[in-house]
């Protein structure tokens, strides 16, 4: 296992493909001071400050962290990590977590514009009551396995999800599936229907006023399978496409090799978006349920 001063790196208990990275207090204490040089407005209004906070974090690890995170995300064998402060304190509040998430993503690449929030990041709640138009905020429904960015033009190489707050939550675990662990990957990847162009739209809340066309499956530079798929947004144009999507959905949800993760508050889950799928189990009903998440999606820059 990689050794970087100030970090505790271990293999995740549920999957050897996922690395757990705890940032020790010594780094967090310095970071909280450094982060105070910029308020959230500066981070939001001035894109270069986002790289400045990222450099603070990298400098505290002798510039080892950026290399390490990039290696994990691009390595087909892993492609996923969980990272967060060893301990949460009064200083590691929601604003700190926004800055930390900003720093991590700017060590990996560049975030895409998030149309739902109009910023490079989006914060959103999952609560007992919901009137929205997508599964994202439906606490008591399964959020099926999917990748992000299926209905936008931007390349979405990776995604980060940080748990900012959670109260009265039972269930709601993250569910992940690596393509190479999926029992029917080869069969569906080799089905010609999966290589046809599908039309992908999105509901109103996403604020994307165009549709895109792309297949479900494509190949990486080595010919290995990659996927861009979500259940709610493809618009099948005939029976063949409809049946293919149903078969794909059944097969993904039926996989025995899904990884279940209980993400602690303060931690971010970061995954390669073209060979890992993600979803969420339903929560147990509770009037007082509240979870706040932050998400950033982006692309590699080198
Ligand atoms: Fe997602």
Short mmCIF file of N, CA, C and O in Angstrom, two decimals, residues 3-108:
data_model
loop_
_atom_site.label_atom_id
_atom_site.label_comp_id
_atom_site.label_asym_id
_atom_site.label_seq_id
_atom_site.Cartn_x
_atom_site.Cartn_y
_atom_site.Cartn_z
N UNK A 3 2.50 4.76 0.70
CA UNK A 3 2.74 5.46 1.95
C UNK A 3 2.99 6.94 1.68
O UNK A 3 3.95 7.30 1.01
N UNK A 4 2.09 7.79 2.15
CA UNK A 4 2.29 9.23 2.00
C UNK A 4 2.15 9.87 3.37
O UNK A 4 1.15 9.63 4.07
N UNK A 5 3.14 10.66 3.76
CA UNK A 5 3.11 11.31 5.08
C UNK A 5 1.83 12.13 5.25
O UNK A 5 1.45 12.88 4.35
N UNK A 6 1.20 11.97 6.41
CA UNK A 6 -0.01 12.76 6.68
C UNK A 6 -1.29 12.09 6.22
O UNK A 6 -2.38 12.61 6.45
N UNK A 7 -1.14 10.93 5.56
CA UNK A 7 -2.33 10.20 5.10
C UNK A 7 -2.30 8.78 5.63
O UNK A 7 -1.23 8.20 5.81
N UNK A 8 -3.48 8.23 5.86
CA UNK A 8 -3.58 6.82 6.22
C UNK A 8 -4.32 6.13 5.08
O UNK A 8 -5.49 6.43 4.83
N UNK A 9 -3.62 5.26 4.38
CA UNK A 9 -4.20 4.65 3.18
C UNK A 9 -4.41 3.15 3.41
O UNK A 9 -3.47 2.43 3.76
N UNK A 10 -5.64 2.70 3.22
CA UNK A 10 -5.95 1.28 3.40
C UNK A 10 -6.87 0.80 2.28
O UNK A 10 -7.46 1.63 1.57
N UNK A 11 -6.98 -0.52 2.17
CA UNK A 11 -7.91 -1.08 1.19
C UNK A 11 -9.30 -1.04 1.81
O UNK A 11 -9.47 -1.33 2.98
N UNK A 12 -10.31 -0.69 1.01
CA UNK A 12 -11.68 -0.64 1.54
C UNK A 12 -12.13 -2.05 1.95
O UNK A 12 -11.84 -3.02 1.27
N UNK A 13 -12.87 -2.11 3.03
CA UNK A 13 -13.29 -3.39 3.59
C UNK A 13 -14.22 -4.16 2.63
O UNK A 13 -14.23 -5.38 2.61
N UNK A 14 -14.95 -3.45 1.78
CA UNK A 14 -15.91 -4.10 0.89
C UNK A 14 -15.38 -4.39 -0.50
O UNK A 14 -16.00 -5.13 -1.26
N UNK A 15 -14.28 -3.75 -0.88
CA UNK A 15 -13.74 -3.98 -2.23
C UNK A 15 -12.26 -3.64 -2.29
O UNK A 15 -11.84 -2.57 -1.87
N UNK A 16 -11.50 -4.56 -2.89
CA UNK A 16 -10.06 -4.30 -3.03
C UNK A 16 -9.79 -3.28 -4.13
O UNK A 16 -8.68 -2.81 -4.30
N UNK A 17 -10.83 -2.94 -4.88
CA UNK A 17 -10.67 -1.94 -5.94
C UNK A 17 -10.77 -0.51 -5.41
O UNK A 17 -10.55 0.45 -6.13
N UNK A 18 -11.20 -0.36 -4.16
CA UNK A 18 -11.46 0.97 -3.61
C UNK A 18 -10.45 1.27 -2.50
O UNK A 18 -10.24 0.45 -1.61
N UNK A 19 -9.82 2.44 -2.57
CA UNK A 19 -8.85 2.84 -1.56
C UNK A 19 -9.51 3.79 -0.57
O UNK A 19 -10.24 4.69 -0.97
N UNK A 20 -9.25 3.57 0.70
CA UNK A 20 -9.72 4.48 1.74
C UNK A 20 -8.56 5.40 2.12
O UNK A 20 -7.49 4.90 2.50
N UNK A 21 -8.77 6.69 2.05
CA UNK A 21 -7.70 7.63 2.37
C UNK A 21 -8.18 8.56 3.49
O UNK A 21 -9.14 9.33 3.30
N UNK A 22 -7.53 8.46 4.63
CA UNK A 22 -7.87 9.37 5.74
C UNK A 22 -6.80 10.45 5.81
O UNK A 22 -5.59 10.15 5.82
N UNK A 23 -7.24 11.70 5.86
CA UNK A 23 -6.30 12.81 5.98
C UNK A 23 -6.12 13.08 7.47
O UNK A 23 -7.08 13.37 8.18
N UNK A 24 -4.87 12.96 7.92
CA UNK A 24 -4.61 13.06 9.36
C UNK A 24 -4.77 14.49 9.86
O UNK A 24 -4.63 15.46 9.10
N UNK A 25 -4.98 14.58 11.17
CA UNK A 25 -5.23 15.89 11.81
C UNK A 25 -4.16 16.92 11.48
O UNK A 25 -4.47 18.10 11.30
N UNK A 26 -2.89 16.48 11.42
CA UNK A 26 -1.81 17.45 11.19
C UNK A 26 -2.02 18.22 9.88
O UNK A 26 -1.78 19.43 9.80
N UNK A 27 -2.51 17.52 8.86
CA UNK A 27 -2.77 18.18 7.57
C UNK A 27 -4.08 18.99 7.65
O UNK A 27 -4.14 20.13 7.19
N UNK A 28 -5.09 18.39 8.25
CA UNK A 28 -6.39 19.09 8.34
C UNK A 28 -6.23 20.41 9.10
O UNK A 28 -6.79 21.44 8.69
N UNK A 29 -5.46 20.39 10.19
CA UNK A 29 -5.29 21.63 10.96
C UNK A 29 -4.65 22.73 10.12
O UNK A 29 -5.07 23.88 10.15
N UNK A 30 -3.62 22.37 9.36
CA UNK A 30 -2.98 23.37 8.50
C UNK A 30 -3.92 23.83 7.39
O UNK A 30 -3.97 25.01 7.04
N UNK A 31 -4.65 22.86 6.85
CA UNK A 31 -5.58 23.21 5.76
C UNK A 31 -6.67 24.17 6.21
O UNK A 31 -7.02 25.10 5.49
N UNK A 32 -7.22 23.93 7.40
CA UNK A 32 -8.31 24.81 7.86
C UNK A 32 -7.79 26.25 7.96
O UNK A 32 -8.50 27.17 7.58
N UNK A 33 -6.56 26.43 8.39
CA UNK A 33 -5.98 27.78 8.43
C UNK A 33 -5.81 28.35 7.03
O UNK A 33 -6.20 29.47 6.75
N UNK A 34 -5.20 27.55 6.16
CA UNK A 34 -4.94 28.03 4.79
C UNK A 34 -6.25 28.34 4.03
O UNK A 34 -6.34 29.34 3.32
N UNK A 35 -7.24 27.49 4.21
CA UNK A 35 -8.51 27.68 3.50
C UNK A 35 -9.20 28.98 3.91
O UNK A 35 -9.99 29.53 3.16
N UNK A 36 -8.90 29.44 5.13
CA UNK A 36 -9.57 30.66 5.61
C UNK A 36 -9.13 31.89 4.82
O UNK A 36 -9.74 32.95 4.92
N UNK A 37 -8.06 31.77 4.04
CA UNK A 37 -7.62 32.92 3.22
C UNK A 37 -8.64 33.27 2.14
O UNK A 37 -8.60 34.36 1.59
N UNK A 38 -9.49 32.31 1.80
CA UNK A 38 -10.49 32.57 0.74
C UNK A 38 -11.88 32.21 1.25
O UNK A 38 -12.07 31.13 1.80
N UNK A 39 -12.84 33.11 1.03
CA UNK A 39 -14.21 32.74 1.38
C UNK A 39 -14.84 32.02 0.18
O UNK A 39 -14.25 31.93 -0.90
N UNK A 40 -16.06 31.55 0.40
CA UNK A 40 -16.71 30.76 -0.63
C UNK A 40 -16.98 31.57 -1.90
O UNK A 40 -16.92 31.04 -3.02
N UNK A 41 -17.23 32.85 -1.71
CA UNK A 41 -17.48 33.71 -2.88
C UNK A 41 -16.26 33.73 -3.79
O UNK A 41 -16.38 33.65 -5.01
N UNK A 42 -15.09 33.85 -3.18
CA UNK A 42 -13.86 33.86 -3.99
C UNK A 42 -13.71 32.54 -4.75
O UNK A 42 -13.36 32.52 -5.93
N UNK A 43 -13.99 31.44 -4.05
CA UNK A 43 -13.89 30.12 -4.69
C UNK A 43 -14.87 30.02 -5.87
O UNK A 43 -14.57 29.45 -6.91
N UNK A 44 -16.06 30.60 -5.67
CA UNK A 44 -17.08 30.49 -6.71
C UNK A 44 -16.85 31.46 -7.87
O UNK A 44 -17.17 31.15 -9.01
N UNK A 45 -16.34 32.64 -7.55
CA UNK A 45 -16.22 33.68 -8.58
C UNK A 45 -14.89 33.64 -9.33
O UNK A 45 -14.81 34.10 -10.45
N UNK A 46 -13.85 33.13 -8.64
CA UNK A 46 -12.53 33.18 -9.28
C UNK A 46 -11.97 31.77 -9.48
O UNK A 46 -11.40 31.17 -8.55
N UNK A 47 -12.10 31.25 -10.68
CA UNK A 47 -11.65 29.87 -10.92
C UNK A 47 -10.20 29.60 -10.51
O UNK A 47 -9.89 28.49 -10.07
N UNK A 48 -9.33 30.61 -10.57
CA UNK A 48 -7.93 30.29 -10.22
C UNK A 48 -7.74 30.02 -8.72
O UNK A 48 -6.83 29.29 -8.34
N UNK A 49 -8.64 30.57 -7.87
CA UNK A 49 -8.49 30.29 -6.43
C UNK A 49 -8.75 28.81 -6.13
O UNK A 49 -8.25 28.27 -5.15
N UNK A 50 -9.50 28.18 -7.03
CA UNK A 50 -9.78 26.74 -6.82
C UNK A 50 -8.48 25.94 -6.97
O UNK A 50 -8.26 24.96 -6.27
N UNK A 51 -7.65 26.37 -7.89
CA UNK A 51 -6.34 25.71 -8.03
C UNK A 51 -5.41 26.07 -6.87
O UNK A 51 -4.57 25.27 -6.46
N UNK A 52 -5.60 27.26 -6.32
CA UNK A 52 -4.78 27.66 -5.17
C UNK A 52 -5.07 26.77 -3.96
O UNK A 52 -4.14 26.28 -3.32
N UNK A 53 -6.34 26.53 -3.68
CA UNK A 53 -6.65 25.66 -2.53
C UNK A 53 -6.21 24.21 -2.80
O UNK A 53 -5.79 23.50 -1.89
N UNK A 54 -6.27 23.83 -4.06
CA UNK A 54 -5.80 22.48 -4.42
C UNK A 54 -4.29 22.36 -4.18
O UNK A 54 -3.82 21.34 -3.67
N UNK A 55 -3.57 23.41 -4.50
CA UNK A 55 -2.11 23.39 -4.32
C UNK A 55 -1.76 23.35 -2.83
O UNK A 55 -0.79 22.70 -2.44
N UNK A 56 -2.55 24.04 -2.01
CA UNK A 56 -2.31 23.96 -0.55
C UNK A 56 -2.33 22.50 -0.11
O UNK A 56 -1.47 22.04 0.64
N UNK A 57 -3.35 21.79 -0.58
CA UNK A 57 -3.50 20.39 -0.18
C UNK A 57 -2.34 19.55 -0.71
O UNK A 57 -1.76 18.75 0.02
N UNK A 58 -1.99 19.75 -1.96
CA UNK A 58 -0.92 18.94 -2.55
C UNK A 58 0.43 19.23 -1.88
O UNK A 58 1.19 18.31 -1.60
N UNK A 59 0.69 20.52 -1.60
CA UNK A 59 1.96 20.89 -0.95
C UNK A 59 2.10 20.19 0.41
O UNK A 59 3.20 19.79 0.80
N UNK A 60 0.99 20.04 1.11
CA UNK A 60 1.05 19.41 2.44
C UNK A 60 1.36 17.91 2.36
O UNK A 60 1.63 17.27 3.37
N UNK A 61 1.28 17.35 1.15
CA UNK A 61 1.65 15.94 0.97
C UNK A 61 2.89 15.83 0.08
O UNK A 61 3.08 14.81 -0.61
N UNK A 62 3.71 16.88 0.06
CA UNK A 62 4.89 16.92 -0.82
C UNK A 62 4.54 16.65 -2.28
O UNK A 62 5.30 15.99 -3.00
N UNK A 63 3.41 17.13 -2.68
CA UNK A 63 2.91 16.96 -4.06
C UNK A 63 2.76 15.50 -4.49
O UNK A 63 2.82 15.17 -5.68
N UNK A 64 2.54 14.65 -3.50
CA UNK A 64 2.34 13.22 -3.77
C UNK A 64 0.87 12.90 -4.04
O UNK A 64 0.55 12.00 -4.81
N UNK A 65 -0.01 13.66 -3.40
CA UNK A 65 -1.44 13.30 -3.45
C UNK A 65 -2.00 13.40 -4.87
O UNK A 65 -2.73 12.52 -5.31
N UNK A 66 -1.66 14.47 -5.58
CA UNK A 66 -2.23 14.64 -6.94
C UNK A 66 -1.84 13.46 -7.83
O UNK A 66 -2.67 12.91 -8.55
N UNK A 67 -0.58 13.04 -7.74
CA UNK A 67 -0.13 11.92 -8.58
C UNK A 67 -0.87 10.63 -8.19
O UNK A 67 -1.34 9.88 -9.04
N UNK A 68 -0.98 10.45 -6.89
CA UNK A 68 -1.60 9.22 -6.38
C UNK A 68 -3.08 9.13 -6.78
O UNK A 68 -3.54 8.10 -7.28
N UNK A 69 -3.82 10.22 -6.60
CA UNK A 69 -5.26 10.21 -6.92
C UNK A 69 -5.48 9.98 -8.41
O UNK A 69 -6.38 9.25 -8.81
N UNK A 70 -4.66 10.62 -9.22
CA UNK A 70 -4.75 10.41 -10.67
C UNK A 70 -4.49 8.97 -11.06
O UNK A 70 -5.19 8.40 -11.90
N UNK A 71 -3.47 8.38 -10.42
CA UNK A 71 -3.16 6.98 -10.72
C UNK A 71 -4.32 6.06 -10.36
O UNK A 71 -4.67 5.17 -11.13
N UNK A 72 -4.91 6.29 -9.21
CA UNK A 72 -6.02 5.42 -8.79
C UNK A 72 -7.17 5.51 -9.79
O UNK A 72 -7.72 4.52 -10.25
N UNK A 73 -7.54 6.75 -10.14
CA UNK A 73 -8.72 6.94 -10.98
C UNK A 73 -8.56 6.39 -12.39
O UNK A 73 -9.52 5.98 -13.02
N UNK A 74 -7.32 6.42 -12.91
CA UNK A 74 -7.09 5.95 -14.28
C UNK A 74 -6.80 4.46 -14.33
O UNK A 74 -6.87 3.86 -15.41
N UNK A 75 -6.45 3.88 -13.21
CA UNK A 75 -6.10 2.46 -13.18
C UNK A 75 -7.37 1.60 -13.23
O UNK A 75 -8.21 1.65 -12.33
N UNK A 76 -7.49 0.85 -14.28
CA UNK A 76 -8.68 0.02 -14.48
C UNK A 76 -8.93 -0.92 -13.29
O UNK A 76 -10.06 -1.29 -12.98
N UNK A 77 -7.87 -1.36 -12.63
CA UNK A 77 -8.02 -2.32 -11.51
C UNK A 77 -8.65 -1.66 -10.29
O UNK A 77 -9.21 -2.33 -9.44
N UNK A 78 -8.50 -0.35 -10.15
CA UNK A 78 -9.05 0.35 -8.98
C UNK A 78 -10.11 1.35 -9.45
O UNK A 78 -11.28 1.05 -9.51
N UNK A 79 -9.69 2.58 -9.73
CA UNK A 79 -10.62 3.58 -10.29
C UNK A 79 -11.53 4.25 -9.28
O UNK A 79 -12.46 4.96 -9.67
N UNK A 80 -11.31 4.01 -7.99
CA UNK A 80 -12.22 4.59 -7.00
C UNK A 80 -11.52 4.77 -5.66
O UNK A 80 -10.75 3.92 -5.24
N UNK A 81 -11.80 5.89 -5.00
CA UNK A 81 -11.29 6.08 -3.64
C UNK A 81 -12.28 6.86 -2.80
O UNK A 81 -13.17 7.54 -3.32
N UNK A 82 -12.08 6.72 -1.48
CA UNK A 82 -12.90 7.45 -0.51
C UNK A 82 -11.93 8.27 0.31
O UNK A 82 -10.93 7.74 0.81
N UNK A 83 -12.18 9.55 0.43
CA UNK A 83 -11.21 10.41 1.10
C UNK A 83 -11.92 11.40 2.03
O UNK A 83 -13.00 11.90 1.70
N UNK A 84 -11.32 11.65 3.20
CA UNK A 84 -11.91 12.62 4.12
C UNK A 84 -11.04 12.81 5.35
O UNK A 84 -10.04 12.11 5.52
N UNK A 85 -11.41 13.77 6.18
CA UNK A 85 -10.64 14.03 7.39
C UNK A 85 -10.75 12.87 8.38
O UNK A 85 -11.82 12.30 8.56
N UNK A 86 -9.61 12.59 9.02
CA UNK A 86 -9.55 11.55 10.05
C UNK A 86 -10.61 11.83 11.13
O UNK A 86 -11.30 10.94 11.59
N UNK A 87 -10.70 13.10 11.51
CA UNK A 87 -11.65 13.49 12.56
C UNK A 87 -12.39 14.75 12.12
O UNK A 87 -11.80 15.64 11.53
N UNK A 88 -13.69 14.82 12.43
CA UNK A 88 -14.42 16.06 12.15
C UNK A 88 -14.42 16.92 13.41
O UNK A 88 -14.58 16.42 14.52
N UNK A 89 -14.22 18.22 13.22
CA UNK A 89 -14.24 19.15 14.36
C UNK A 89 -15.12 20.34 13.97
O UNK A 89 -15.71 20.35 12.89
N UNK A 90 -15.18 21.34 14.83
CA UNK A 90 -15.94 22.54 14.52
C UNK A 90 -15.39 23.25 13.29
O UNK A 90 -16.12 23.95 12.58
N UNK A 91 -14.10 23.07 13.04
CA UNK A 91 -13.47 23.74 11.89
C UNK A 91 -13.75 23.03 10.56
O UNK A 91 -13.69 23.64 9.50
N UNK A 92 -14.02 21.73 10.64
CA UNK A 92 -14.28 21.00 9.40
C UNK A 92 -15.78 21.03 9.09
O UNK A 92 -16.44 20.00 8.99
N UNK A 93 -16.29 22.25 8.94
CA UNK A 93 -17.73 22.43 8.71
C UNK A 93 -18.07 22.30 7.23
O UNK A 93 -17.23 21.90 6.42
N UNK A 94 -19.31 22.65 6.87
CA UNK A 94 -19.72 22.47 5.47
C UNK A 94 -18.89 23.32 4.51
O UNK A 94 -18.55 22.86 3.41
N UNK A 95 -18.53 24.51 4.92
CA UNK A 95 -17.73 25.38 4.04
C UNK A 95 -16.35 24.75 3.82
O UNK A 95 -15.83 24.72 2.70
N UNK A 96 -15.77 24.22 4.90
CA UNK A 96 -14.48 23.53 4.77
C UNK A 96 -14.60 22.36 3.78
O UNK A 96 -13.74 22.15 2.93
N UNK A 97 -15.71 21.62 3.90
CA UNK A 97 -15.87 20.45 3.03
C UNK A 97 -16.06 20.84 1.57
O UNK A 97 -15.61 20.12 0.67
N UNK A 98 -16.70 21.98 1.33
CA UNK A 98 -16.81 22.47 -0.05
C UNK A 98 -15.41 22.78 -0.58
O UNK A 98 -15.05 22.40 -1.70
N UNK A 99 -14.60 23.44 0.25
CA UNK A 99 -13.24 23.79 -0.18
C UNK A 99 -12.37 22.54 -0.36
O UNK A 99 -11.59 22.45 -1.31
N UNK A 100 -12.51 21.59 0.56
CA UNK A 100 -11.73 20.36 0.44
C UNK A 100 -12.12 19.59 -0.84
O UNK A 100 -11.25 19.11 -1.57
N UNK A 101 -13.42 19.52 -1.11
CA UNK A 101 -13.88 18.84 -2.33
C UNK A 101 -13.37 19.57 -3.57
O UNK A 101 -12.98 18.93 -4.56
N UNK A 102 -13.37 20.90 -3.50
CA UNK A 102 -12.84 21.71 -4.60
C UNK A 102 -11.36 21.38 -4.81
O UNK A 102 -10.91 21.18 -5.95
N UNK A 103 -10.63 21.31 -3.72
CA UNK A 103 -9.20 21.03 -3.80
C UNK A 103 -8.95 19.66 -4.42
O UNK A 103 -8.13 19.51 -5.34
N UNK A 104 -9.66 18.65 -3.93
CA UNK A 104 -9.46 17.29 -4.44
C UNK A 104 -9.73 17.23 -5.95
O UNK A 104 -8.94 16.68 -6.72
N UNK A 105 -10.84 17.83 -6.38
CA UNK A 105 -11.19 17.74 -7.81
C UNK A 105 -10.19 18.50 -8.68
O UNK A 105 -9.94 18.10 -9.81
N UNK A 106 -9.62 19.57 -8.15
CA UNK A 106 -8.65 20.32 -8.96
C UNK A 106 -7.26 19.67 -8.95
O UNK A 106 -6.37 20.12 -9.66
N UNK A 107 -7.08 18.63 -8.14
CA UNK A 107 -5.86 17.83 -8.25
C UNK A 107 -6.05 16.73 -9.29
O UNK A 107 -5.09 16.15 -9.79
N UNK A 108 -7.31 16.44 -9.61
CA UNK A 108 -7.60 15.37 -10.56
C UNK A 108 -7.74 15.92 -11.98
O UNK A 108 -7.36 15.28 -12.95
#
